[in-house]
mmCIF file of C-alpha atoms in Angstrom:
data_model
loop_
_atom_site.group_PDB
_atom_site.id
_atom_site.type_symbol
_atom_site.label_atom_id
_atom_site.label_comp_id
_atom_site.label_asym_id
_atom_site.label_seq_id
_atom_site.Cartn_x
_atom_site.Cartn_y
_atom_site.Cartn_z
ATOM 1 C CA MET A 1 143.908 82.396 163.664
ATOM 2 C CA GLN A 2 144.324 85.242 161.176
ATOM 3 C CA ASN A 3 140.823 84.673 159.804
ATOM 4 C CA ALA A 4 139.398 85.006 163.296
ATOM 5 C CA LEU A 5 141.333 88.195 164.065
ATOM 6 C CA ALA A 6 140.302 89.787 160.751
ATOM 7 C CA SER A 7 136.619 88.869 161.155
ATOM 8 C CA GLY A 8 134.496 92.001 161.273
ATOM 9 C CA VAL A 9 137.555 94.189 160.580
ATOM 10 C CA VAL A 10 138.056 93.599 156.845
ATOM 11 C CA PRO A 11 135.719 91.719 154.496
ATOM 12 C CA GLN A 12 137.049 88.241 153.728
ATOM 13 C CA ILE A 13 136.212 86.393 150.516
ATOM 14 C CA SER A 14 137.270 82.887 149.498
ATOM 15 C CA LEU A 15 137.268 81.619 145.925
ATOM 16 C CA ILE A 16 137.722 77.848 145.676
ATOM 17 C CA MET A 17 139.194 77.026 142.262
ATOM 18 C CA GLY A 18 140.340 73.462 142.920
ATOM 19 C CA PRO A 19 140.444 70.832 145.671
ATOM 20 C CA CYS A 20 140.115 71.981 149.274
ATOM 21 C CA ALA A 21 139.988 69.167 151.807
ATOM 22 C CA GLY A 22 140.658 68.282 155.417
ATOM 23 C CA GLY A 23 141.584 71.022 157.840
ATOM 24 C CA ALA A 24 142.139 73.427 154.934
ATOM 25 C CA VAL A 25 138.379 73.856 154.511
ATOM 26 C CA TYR A 26 138.093 75.720 157.800
ATOM 27 C CA SER A 27 139.892 78.803 156.533
ATOM 28 C CA PRO A 28 137.311 79.559 153.801
ATOM 29 C CA ALA A 29 134.580 78.525 156.223
ATOM 30 C CA MET A 30 135.648 81.348 158.530
ATOM 31 C CA THR A 31 135.528 83.994 155.798
ATOM 32 C CA ASP A 32 132.478 86.130 155.086
ATOM 33 C CA PHE A 33 131.747 84.810 151.601
ATOM 34 C CA THR A 34 132.812 81.673 149.747
ATOM 35 C CA PHE A 35 132.511 81.057 146.017
ATOM 36 C CA MET A 36 133.298 77.966 143.951
ATOM 37 C CA VAL A 37 133.903 76.946 140.347
ATOM 38 C CA LYS A 38 131.589 74.275 138.946
ATOM 39 C CA GLU A 39 133.035 70.806 138.276
ATOM 40 C CA THR A 40 136.618 71.813 139.116
ATOM 41 C CA SER A 41 136.428 72.740 142.795
ATOM 42 C CA TYR A 42 135.274 70.825 145.835
ATOM 43 C CA MET A 43 135.359 71.106 149.617
ATOM 44 C CA PHE A 44 135.008 68.438 152.276
ATOM 45 C CA VAL A 45 136.517 67.494 155.614
ATOM 46 C CA THR A 46 136.809 63.777 154.754
ATOM 47 C CA GLY A 47 137.037 62.556 151.176
ATOM 48 C CA PRO A 48 135.046 59.865 149.352
ATOM 49 C CA ASP A 49 137.556 57.100 150.185
ATOM 50 C CA VAL A 50 137.354 57.776 153.924
ATOM 51 C CA VAL A 51 133.579 58.024 153.766
ATOM 52 C CA LYS A 52 133.390 54.634 152.048
ATOM 53 C CA THR A 53 135.739 53.048 154.585
ATOM 54 C CA VAL A 54 133.931 54.376 157.637
ATOM 55 C CA THR A 55 130.283 54.357 156.553
ATOM 56 C CA SER A 56 130.318 52.065 153.462
ATOM 57 C CA GLU A 57 128.677 54.935 151.577
ATOM 58 C CA GLU A 58 129.796 55.385 147.978
ATOM 59 C CA VAL A 59 129.876 58.997 146.843
ATOM 60 C CA THR A 60 131.883 60.986 144.307
ATOM 61 C CA ALA A 61 133.943 64.059 145.170
ATOM 62 C CA GLU A 62 131.452 66.213 143.237
ATOM 63 C CA GLU A 63 128.460 64.783 145.076
ATOM 64 C CA LEU A 64 130.182 65.067 148.426
ATOM 65 C CA GLY A 65 131.579 68.560 148.164
ATOM 66 C CA GLY A 66 131.106 70.055 144.715
ATOM 67 C CA ALA A 67 129.788 73.499 143.878
ATOM 68 C CA GLU A 68 126.191 72.337 143.422
ATOM 69 C CA THR A 69 126.195 70.563 146.781
ATOM 70 C CA HIS A 70 127.519 73.559 148.661
ATOM 71 C CA THR A 71 125.304 76.136 146.944
ATOM 72 C CA THR A 72 122.032 74.187 147.177
ATOM 73 C CA ILE A 73 122.232 71.868 150.194
ATOM 74 C CA SER A 74 124.888 72.815 152.727
ATOM 75 C CA SER A 75 124.984 76.610 152.092
ATOM 76 C CA VAL A 76 128.763 76.520 152.625
ATOM 77 C CA ALA A 77 129.198 78.449 149.344
ATOM 78 C CA ASP A 78 127.451 81.713 148.470
ATOM 79 C CA GLY A 79 127.677 81.229 144.719
ATOM 80 C CA SER A 80 129.336 79.312 141.897
ATOM 81 C CA PHE A 81 130.712 80.075 138.450
ATOM 82 C CA ASN A 82 131.124 78.173 135.204
ATOM 83 C CA ASN A 83 134.874 78.738 134.935
ATOM 84 C CA ASP A 84 137.815 80.551 136.522
ATOM 85 C CA ILE A 85 137.625 83.597 134.250
ATOM 86 C CA GLU A 86 133.949 84.188 135.000
ATOM 87 C CA ALA A 87 134.675 83.787 138.712
ATOM 88 C CA LEU A 88 137.410 86.431 138.722
ATOM 89 C CA ASN A 89 135.383 88.898 136.642
ATOM 90 C CA VAL A 90 132.237 88.606 138.762
ATOM 91 C CA LEU A 91 134.167 88.870 142.017
ATOM 92 C CA ARG A 92 135.725 92.122 140.809
ATOM 93 C CA LYS A 93 132.203 93.474 140.550
ATOM 94 C CA PHE A 94 131.313 92.019 143.939
ATOM 95 C CA LEU A 95 134.263 93.762 145.582
ATOM 96 C CA SER A 96 132.952 97.125 144.366
ATOM 97 C CA PHE A 97 130.001 96.749 146.757
ATOM 98 C CA LEU A 98 132.203 96.232 149.812
ATOM 99 C CA PRO A 99 134.261 98.593 151.992
ATOM 100 C CA SER A 100 137.975 98.055 152.543
ATOM 101 C CA SER A 101 137.462 97.852 156.308
ATOM 102 C CA ASN A 102 134.965 98.501 159.074
ATOM 103 C CA GLU A 103 136.260 102.081 159.379
ATOM 104 C CA TYR A 104 134.422 103.152 156.225
ATOM 105 C CA LYS A 105 131.142 104.835 157.109
ATOM 106 C CA TYR A 106 129.513 104.006 153.798
ATOM 107 C CA ILE A 107 130.436 103.077 150.239
ATOM 108 C CA LYS A 108 129.244 105.265 147.378
ATOM 109 C CA ARG A 109 130.071 105.632 143.726
ATOM 110 C CA LYS A 110 128.832 107.947 140.994
ATOM 111 C CA THR A 111 125.752 106.889 139.077
ATOM 112 C CA ASP A 112 123.838 108.351 136.167
ATOM 113 C CA ASP A 113 120.674 106.671 137.363
ATOM 114 C CA PRO A 114 118.196 109.366 138.447
ATOM 115 C CA LYS A 115 117.568 109.469 142.174
ATOM 116 C CA LYS A 116 114.001 110.639 141.628
ATOM 117 C CA ARG A 117 112.449 107.781 139.702
ATOM 118 C CA ILE A 118 108.829 106.685 139.592
ATOM 119 C CA SER A 119 108.182 102.994 138.867
ATOM 120 C CA LEU A 120 104.638 102.690 137.556
ATOM 121 C CA ALA A 121 105.136 98.972 136.881
ATOM 122 C CA LEU A 122 105.154 98.358 140.635
ATOM 123 C CA ASP A 123 101.474 99.341 140.814
ATOM 124 C CA THR A 124 100.560 95.976 139.287
ATOM 125 C CA LEU A 125 103.152 93.862 141.127
ATOM 126 C CA ILE A 126 100.855 92.732 143.968
ATOM 127 C CA PRO A 127 98.038 90.417 142.745
ATOM 128 C CA GLU A 128 94.491 91.260 143.810
ATOM 129 C CA ASN A 129 94.159 87.750 145.196
ATOM 130 C CA PRO A 130 96.209 87.740 148.435
ATOM 131 C CA ASN A 131 96.912 84.024 147.990
ATOM 132 C CA LEU A 132 98.704 84.452 144.666
ATOM 133 C CA PRO A 133 102.501 84.842 144.629
ATOM 134 C CA TYR A 134 104.634 87.441 142.893
ATOM 135 C CA ASP A 135 108.364 87.749 142.323
ATOM 136 C CA MET A 136 109.996 89.978 144.954
ATOM 137 C CA LYS A 137 113.074 90.247 142.723
ATOM 138 C CA GLU A 138 111.030 92.499 140.442
ATOM 139 C CA LEU A 139 110.704 95.017 143.266
ATOM 140 C CA ILE A 140 114.385 94.793 144.201
ATOM 141 C CA VAL A 141 115.560 95.276 140.620
ATOM 142 C CA SER A 142 113.057 98.072 140.027
ATOM 143 C CA ILE A 143 114.347 100.266 142.860
ATOM 144 C CA ALA A 144 118.062 99.430 142.452
ATOM 145 C CA ASP A 145 120.440 101.788 140.666
ATOM 146 C CA GLU A 146 120.828 100.641 137.076
ATOM 147 C CA TYR A 147 118.473 97.755 137.948
ATOM 148 C CA ASP A 148 121.431 95.836 139.335
ATOM 149 C CA PHE A 149 120.989 93.272 142.126
ATOM 150 C CA PHE A 150 123.964 91.132 143.209
ATOM 151 C CA GLU A 151 122.237 88.152 144.808
ATOM 152 C CA LEU A 152 123.974 85.798 147.239
ATOM 153 C CA GLN A 153 123.045 82.169 148.016
ATOM 154 C CA GLU A 154 120.570 82.273 145.147
ATOM 155 C CA ASN A 155 119.982 78.505 145.160
ATOM 156 C CA PHE A 156 119.705 77.937 148.910
ATOM 157 C CA ALA A 157 116.652 78.761 151.071
ATOM 158 C CA LYS A 158 114.976 80.450 148.118
ATOM 159 C CA ASN A 159 112.115 81.682 150.282
ATOM 160 C CA ILE A 160 114.342 84.574 151.344
ATOM 161 C CA LEU A 161 116.529 86.789 149.174
ATOM 162 C CA ILE A 162 119.787 88.429 150.223
ATOM 163 C CA GLY A 163 122.287 90.515 148.306
ATOM 164 C CA PHE A 164 123.501 93.997 147.457
ATOM 165 C CA ILE A 165 122.076 96.883 145.440
ATOM 166 C CA ARG A 166 122.898 100.570 145.234
ATOM 167 C CA LEU A 167 120.539 103.454 145.971
ATOM 168 C CA ASP A 168 121.791 106.831 144.756
ATOM 169 C CA GLY A 169 125.198 105.198 144.377
ATOM 170 C CA GLN A 170 125.356 103.865 147.943
ATOM 171 C CA THR A 171 125.750 100.186 148.751
ATOM 172 C CA ILE A 172 122.673 98.725 150.449
ATOM 173 C CA GLY A 173 122.200 95.220 151.827
ATOM 174 C CA VAL A 174 118.812 93.734 150.934
ATOM 175 C CA VAL A 175 116.880 91.080 152.844
ATOM 176 C CA ALA A 176 113.530 90.158 151.300
ATOM 177 C CA ASN A 177 110.893 87.475 151.642
ATOM 178 C CA GLN A 178 110.181 85.664 148.365
ATOM 179 C CA PRO A 179 106.442 84.866 147.963
ATOM 180 C CA MET A 180 107.263 82.621 144.992
ATOM 181 C CA VAL A 181 108.770 79.992 147.334
ATOM 182 C CA LEU A 182 106.884 78.573 150.335
ATOM 183 C CA ALA A 183 104.716 81.725 150.180
ATOM 184 C CA GLY A 184 107.635 83.604 151.727
ATOM 185 C CA CYS A 185 107.416 81.772 155.063
ATOM 186 C CA LEU A 186 110.482 81.780 157.299
ATOM 187 C CA ASP A 187 112.054 78.430 158.146
ATOM 188 C CA ASN A 188 115.307 77.186 159.675
ATOM 189 C CA ASP A 189 117.459 77.668 156.592
ATOM 190 C CA SER A 190 116.113 81.077 155.589
ATOM 191 C CA SER A 191 116.443 82.400 159.147
ATOM 192 C CA ARG A 192 120.112 81.379 159.339
ATOM 193 C CA LYS A 193 120.798 82.694 155.856
ATOM 194 C CA ALA A 194 119.334 86.125 156.583
ATOM 195 C CA ALA A 195 120.792 86.432 160.096
ATOM 196 C CA ARG A 196 124.361 85.880 158.900
ATOM 197 C CA PHE A 197 123.928 88.462 156.155
ATOM 198 C CA VAL A 198 122.464 91.054 158.549
ATOM 199 C CA ARG A 199 125.432 90.589 160.880
ATOM 200 C CA PHE A 200 127.875 91.111 158.010
ATOM 201 C CA CYS A 201 126.151 94.345 156.941
ATOM 202 C CA ASP A 202 126.153 95.591 160.521
ATOM 203 C CA ALA A 203 129.863 94.847 160.969
ATOM 204 C CA PHE A 204 130.748 96.987 157.950
ATOM 205 C CA ASN A 205 128.251 99.847 158.331
ATOM 206 C CA ILE A 206 126.198 98.815 155.297
ATOM 207 C CA PRO A 207 122.577 100.029 155.593
ATOM 208 C CA ILE A 208 119.964 97.268 155.428
ATOM 209 C CA LEU A 209 116.755 97.417 153.398
ATOM 210 C CA THR A 210 114.235 94.764 154.451
ATOM 211 C CA LEU A 211 111.303 93.971 152.143
ATOM 212 C CA VAL A 212 108.579 92.124 153.993
ATOM 213 C CA ASP A 213 105.876 89.780 152.752
ATOM 214 C CA VAL A 214 105.806 86.999 155.326
ATOM 215 C CA PRO A 215 102.730 85.023 156.435
ATOM 216 C CA GLY A 216 104.581 83.406 159.348
ATOM 217 C CA PHE A 217 107.078 80.740 160.305
ATOM 218 C CA MET A 218 106.834 77.404 158.536
ATOM 219 C CA PRO A 219 104.869 74.965 160.711
ATOM 220 C CA GLY A 220 105.566 71.270 161.134
ATOM 221 C CA THR A 221 107.602 68.740 163.080
ATOM 222 C CA ALA A 222 110.564 68.986 160.688
ATOM 223 C CA GLN A 223 110.955 72.669 161.501
ATOM 224 C CA GLU A 224 110.390 72.310 165.229
ATOM 225 C CA TYR A 225 112.768 69.353 165.505
ATOM 226 C CA GLY A 226 115.284 71.293 163.427
ATOM 227 C CA GLY A 227 115.319 74.084 166.007
ATOM 228 C CA ILE A 228 113.221 76.795 164.396
ATOM 229 C CA ILE A 229 112.896 78.535 167.761
ATOM 230 C CA LYS A 230 116.658 79.012 167.996
ATOM 231 C CA HIS A 231 117.176 79.731 164.313
ATOM 232 C CA GLY A 232 114.345 82.256 164.255
ATOM 233 C CA ALA A 233 115.865 83.880 167.326
ATOM 234 C CA LYS A 234 119.160 84.281 165.432
ATOM 235 C CA LEU A 235 117.433 86.544 162.933
ATOM 236 C CA LEU A 236 115.666 88.446 165.682
ATOM 237 C CA PHE A 237 118.938 88.906 167.562
ATOM 238 C CA ALA A 238 120.789 90.026 164.413
ATOM 239 C CA TYR A 239 118.287 92.773 163.637
ATOM 240 C CA ALA A 240 117.898 93.868 167.264
ATOM 241 C CA GLU A 241 121.642 94.137 167.741
ATOM 242 C CA ALA A 242 122.399 95.862 164.422
ATOM 243 C CA THR A 243 123.312 99.544 164.691
ATOM 244 C CA THR A 244 123.655 100.216 160.963
ATOM 245 C CA PRO A 245 120.695 102.126 159.418
ATOM 246 C CA LYS A 246 117.692 99.820 158.965
ATOM 247 C CA VAL A 247 114.838 100.627 156.601
ATOM 248 C CA THR A 248 111.854 98.300 156.286
ATOM 249 C CA LEU A 249 109.114 98.201 153.646
ATOM 250 C CA ILE A 250 106.074 95.954 154.117
ATOM 251 C CA THR A 251 104.559 95.139 150.742
ATOM 252 C CA ARG A 252 101.791 92.710 151.681
ATOM 253 C CA LYS A 253 101.571 90.184 154.525
ATOM 254 C CA ALA A 254 103.319 90.782 157.833
ATOM 255 C CA TYR A 255 101.875 88.320 160.311
ATOM 256 C CA GLY A 256 102.684 87.309 163.861
ATOM 257 C CA GLY A 257 106.178 86.548 165.101
ATOM 258 C CA ALA A 258 107.561 86.540 161.556
ATOM 259 C CA TYR A 259 106.568 90.211 161.253
ATOM 260 C CA ASP A 260 108.459 90.945 164.454
ATOM 261 C CA VAL A 261 111.745 89.381 163.372
ATOM 262 C CA MET A 262 111.787 91.066 159.940
ATOM 263 C CA SER A 263 113.257 94.358 161.170
ATOM 264 C CA SER A 264 110.077 95.707 162.720
ATOM 265 C CA LYS A 265 109.891 98.828 164.863
ATOM 266 C CA HIS A 266 110.069 96.531 167.861
ATOM 267 C CA LEU A 267 113.628 95.620 166.815
ATOM 268 C CA ARG A 268 114.759 99.250 166.516
ATOM 269 C CA GLY A 269 113.992 99.674 162.830
ATOM 270 C CA ASP A 270 114.941 103.250 161.930
ATOM 271 C CA ALA A 271 112.345 103.824 159.215
ATOM 272 C CA ASN A 272 109.431 101.480 158.638
ATOM 273 C CA TYR A 273 107.203 101.999 155.610
ATOM 274 C CA ALA A 274 104.251 100.120 154.166
ATOM 275 C CA TRP A 275 102.410 99.976 150.885
ATOM 276 C CA PRO A 276 98.624 100.430 151.005
ATOM 277 C CA THR A 277 98.386 96.681 150.244
ATOM 278 C CA ALA A 278 100.132 95.765 153.519
ATOM 279 C CA GLU A 279 98.372 93.575 156.073
ATOM 280 C CA ILE A 280 99.903 93.859 159.530
ATOM 281 C CA ALA A 281 98.269 91.556 162.053
ATOM 282 C CA VAL A 282 98.698 88.518 164.264
ATOM 283 C CA MET A 283 97.341 86.348 161.462
ATOM 284 C CA GLY A 284 95.267 86.556 158.279
ATOM 285 C CA ALA A 285 91.696 87.810 158.444
ATOM 286 C CA LYS A 286 90.160 84.483 157.384
ATOM 287 C CA GLY A 287 92.080 82.418 159.919
ATOM 288 C CA ALA A 288 91.494 84.890 162.724
ATOM 289 C CA THR A 289 87.788 85.127 161.949
ATOM 290 C CA GLU A 290 87.335 81.354 161.971
ATOM 291 C CA ILE A 291 88.896 81.240 165.446
ATOM 292 C CA ILE A 292 87.142 84.254 166.956
ATOM 293 C CA HIS A 293 83.755 83.479 165.418
ATOM 294 C CA ARG A 294 83.888 79.699 165.327
ATOM 295 C CA ASN A 295 80.185 79.565 166.202
ATOM 296 C CA ASP A 296 79.423 81.090 162.793
ATOM 297 C CA LEU A 297 81.387 78.501 160.820
ATOM 298 C CA GLY A 298 79.223 77.227 157.998
ATOM 299 C CA ASN A 299 77.549 80.588 157.496
ATOM 300 C CA GLU A 300 79.629 82.042 154.671
ATOM 301 C CA LYS A 301 77.959 85.451 154.724
ATOM 302 C CA LYS A 302 78.627 85.990 158.411
ATOM 303 C CA ILE A 303 82.213 84.771 158.142
ATOM 304 C CA ALA A 304 82.815 87.079 155.166
ATOM 305 C CA LYS A 305 81.355 90.015 157.119
ATOM 306 C CA HIS A 306 83.528 89.235 160.151
ATOM 307 C CA ALA A 307 86.605 88.921 157.929
ATOM 308 C CA ALA A 308 85.944 92.289 156.299
ATOM 309 C CA ASP A 309 85.478 93.851 159.723
ATOM 310 C CA TYR A 310 88.754 92.315 160.933
ATOM 311 C CA GLU A 311 90.620 93.673 157.920
ATOM 312 C CA ALA A 312 89.199 97.160 158.471
ATOM 313 C CA ARG A 313 89.957 97.203 162.193
ATOM 314 C CA PHE A 314 93.289 95.394 162.344
ATOM 315 C CA ALA A 315 94.868 94.057 159.134
ATOM 316 C CA ASN A 316 95.815 97.262 157.351
ATOM 317 C CA PRO A 317 98.804 99.603 157.488
ATOM 318 C CA PHE A 318 96.860 102.672 158.578
ATOM 319 C CA VAL A 319 95.984 101.165 161.942
ATOM 320 C CA ALA A 320 99.651 100.229 162.458
ATOM 321 C CA ALA A 321 100.650 103.761 161.449
ATOM 322 C CA GLU A 322 98.255 105.246 163.999
ATOM 323 C CA ARG A 323 99.940 103.200 166.702
ATOM 324 C CA GLY A 324 103.462 104.186 165.636
ATOM 325 C CA PHE A 325 104.570 100.843 164.205
ATOM 326 C CA ILE A 326 104.687 102.266 160.668
ATOM 327 C CA ASP A 327 106.240 105.652 159.926
ATOM 328 C CA GLU A 328 104.449 106.225 156.650
ATOM 329 C CA VAL A 329 102.160 104.495 154.161
ATOM 330 C CA ILE A 330 103.676 105.263 150.769
ATOM 331 C CA PRO A 331 102.361 105.088 147.177
ATOM 332 C CA VAL A 332 103.659 101.960 145.490
ATOM 333 C CA SER A 333 105.104 103.635 142.392
ATOM 334 C CA TYR A 334 106.905 106.228 144.542
ATOM 335 C CA THR A 335 108.907 103.647 146.474
ATOM 336 C CA HIS A 336 112.232 104.659 144.943
ATOM 337 C CA LEU A 337 111.580 108.301 145.844
ATOM 338 C CA THR A 338 110.716 107.526 149.444
ATOM 339 C CA LEU A 339 113.509 105.181 150.540
ATOM 340 C CA PRO A 340 116.212 107.211 152.307
ATOM 341 C CA THR A 341 119.815 107.019 151.135
ATOM 342 C CA ASN A 342 123.183 108.367 152.213
ATOM 343 C CA ARG A 343 122.449 107.412 155.824
ATOM 344 C CA GLU A 344 119.555 109.889 155.923
ATOM 345 C CA VAL A 345 117.889 107.790 158.604
#
């Protein structure tokens, strides 16, 4: 009852440092973040003995509800630690990112990191080949104060990144597609993961920075049967409903419905930026060309010409900027200078 009443009023964190079973697991499940200690903590509603009796399935307590299970498969836990001391030390740092209650307008601390910083290394982050991946964490770390990124649910739904950084000393929630995993596509797990995080940030007035490189939603029967329509809608709803400042940066691909749900202007994004490498369209130039000009399939020169024409007319940030969907196309190395802080949006 108390967990429910405190939800959205004060941040709630659970640290599981031993056994937690039966009805007791529902208290940490109702908190905002749950962390575990490897090999010494576990969580489950029914233990291994009951499981064996009812289903004849043999499983250990660690396999059923250990830290690895809950950080990689179930997503019940947001992180795990090697021992109790590490857990307490890291959570002290984690608490510094969070407000004491929802009455705080924003959280800021002093930093010696220069606000006006140019990151020339970002100019080579995006590969020339649009089909090659890159690590979005490099961008997050590059723009963060003191290059510090506190990532949550690192080992679950790795195709999307969530966590906290600081910009000019202010806590910022980050949601970012990860091209290194599934090309950054959204699926059931990543949609739920991001939606819950967006709702937390909104409840506690934490501005949200969304970094977009998403070619679409993951296709296939597994996703459709798993309810990707509803799970994708959760992310859309979370962004649309959020009233905390929302800043979006499109780095490369932003296609179709996945572009919409990643804090686009259509979902009341306050400031939407794009790098010159951004491609904002219904789908990629090659795929669109093969549909529109299917009669020319087999003629590589014509298809290449049509694709180039499509990119020039549709799949670039300047066209989106002309139509008001992008506020500004910014130089890559000046990203840190451009992103607003201190609720400037």
